[in-house]
XYZ file of C-alpha atoms in Angstrom:
91
model
C 183.540 193.467 102.827
C 183.416 189.701 103.642
C 184.500 188.945 99.897
C 187.813 191.046 101.397
C 188.037 189.278 104.891
C 187.435 186.054 102.596
C 190.558 186.716 100.497
C 192.797 187.584 102.716
C 192.675 185.040 105.077
C 192.995 182.585 102.094
C 196.619 184.425 102.277
C 197.167 184.357 106.458
C 196.016 180.589 105.664
C 198.491 180.314 103.133
C 201.147 181.954 105.042
C 200.513 179.250 107.868
C 201.132 176.471 106.077
C 204.251 177.771 104.429
C 205.319 178.368 107.738
C 204.831 174.961 109.507
C 206.426 173.208 106.441
C 209.417 175.504 106.698
C 210.152 175.522 110.287
C 208.433 173.305 112.259
C 210.158 169.352 111.682
C 207.344 167.268 109.833
C 206.112 165.923 113.517
C 205.396 168.967 115.179
C 203.943 170.972 112.001
C 201.191 167.958 112.231
C 198.747 170.207 114.443
C 199.223 173.523 112.843
C 198.631 172.414 109.742
C 195.079 170.235 110.890
C 194.033 174.021 112.021
C 194.673 175.906 109.197
C 192.926 172.905 107.335
C 190.068 173.384 109.272
C 189.826 176.981 108.700
C 190.331 176.403 105.317
C 187.367 174.107 105.155
C 185.321 176.880 107.103
C 186.433 179.454 104.599
C 185.134 177.250 102.086
C 182.089 176.484 103.187
C 181.212 180.420 103.373
C 182.581 180.591 99.614
C 180.456 178.341 97.923
C 177.011 179.189 100.101
C 178.403 182.319 98.657
C 178.630 181.473 95.148
C 175.522 179.476 95.544
C 177.228 176.806 94.364
C 176.442 174.572 98.006
C 173.014 174.967 98.762
C 170.914 174.456 101.930
C 166.921 173.151 102.371
C 166.577 176.624 104.091
C 168.456 178.542 106.126
C 170.790 179.887 103.740
C 171.038 183.372 104.507
C 170.907 183.416 107.864
C 173.862 181.258 107.675
C 176.142 183.053 105.222
C 174.742 186.989 108.392
C 176.611 184.171 110.981
C 179.727 183.583 108.584
C 179.597 187.596 107.930
C 179.235 188.473 111.265
C 181.428 185.949 113.552
C 182.683 182.949 111.668
C 185.104 184.926 109.170
C 185.996 188.451 111.617
C 186.992 185.827 114.677
C 188.915 184.133 112.384
C 190.890 186.909 111.337
C 191.299 188.416 114.887
C 193.633 185.586 115.162
C 195.768 187.403 113.080
C 194.997 191.541 113.610
C 198.391 191.918 114.152
C 199.450 191.238 110.310
C 199.336 193.662 107.560
C 195.756 194.131 106.025
C 193.895 193.874 108.935
C 191.048 196.050 108.945
C 189.375 196.941 112.363
C 186.127 197.017 111.055
C 186.707 193.255 111.123
C 187.386 192.716 114.801
C 184.678 191.106 116.171
């Protein structure tokens, strides 16, 4: 479930970035682009932990659990009106 949610979120972030670049004058898009990049960084960290690329000295499983239970569902909730959103992802 988390891998599906992570992939789905990555697609939404791509849409946000493309929309910001297309619809907003360059100055107005800055906040939306920064916000999208922040979300992408959270997603990258989850994916790195999941893949074993990012190794912590302790607590990796607890952090992954927190991502799966709280962080990813919270990020997905902002897109609950988009196609592909699953009710099981609701925080």
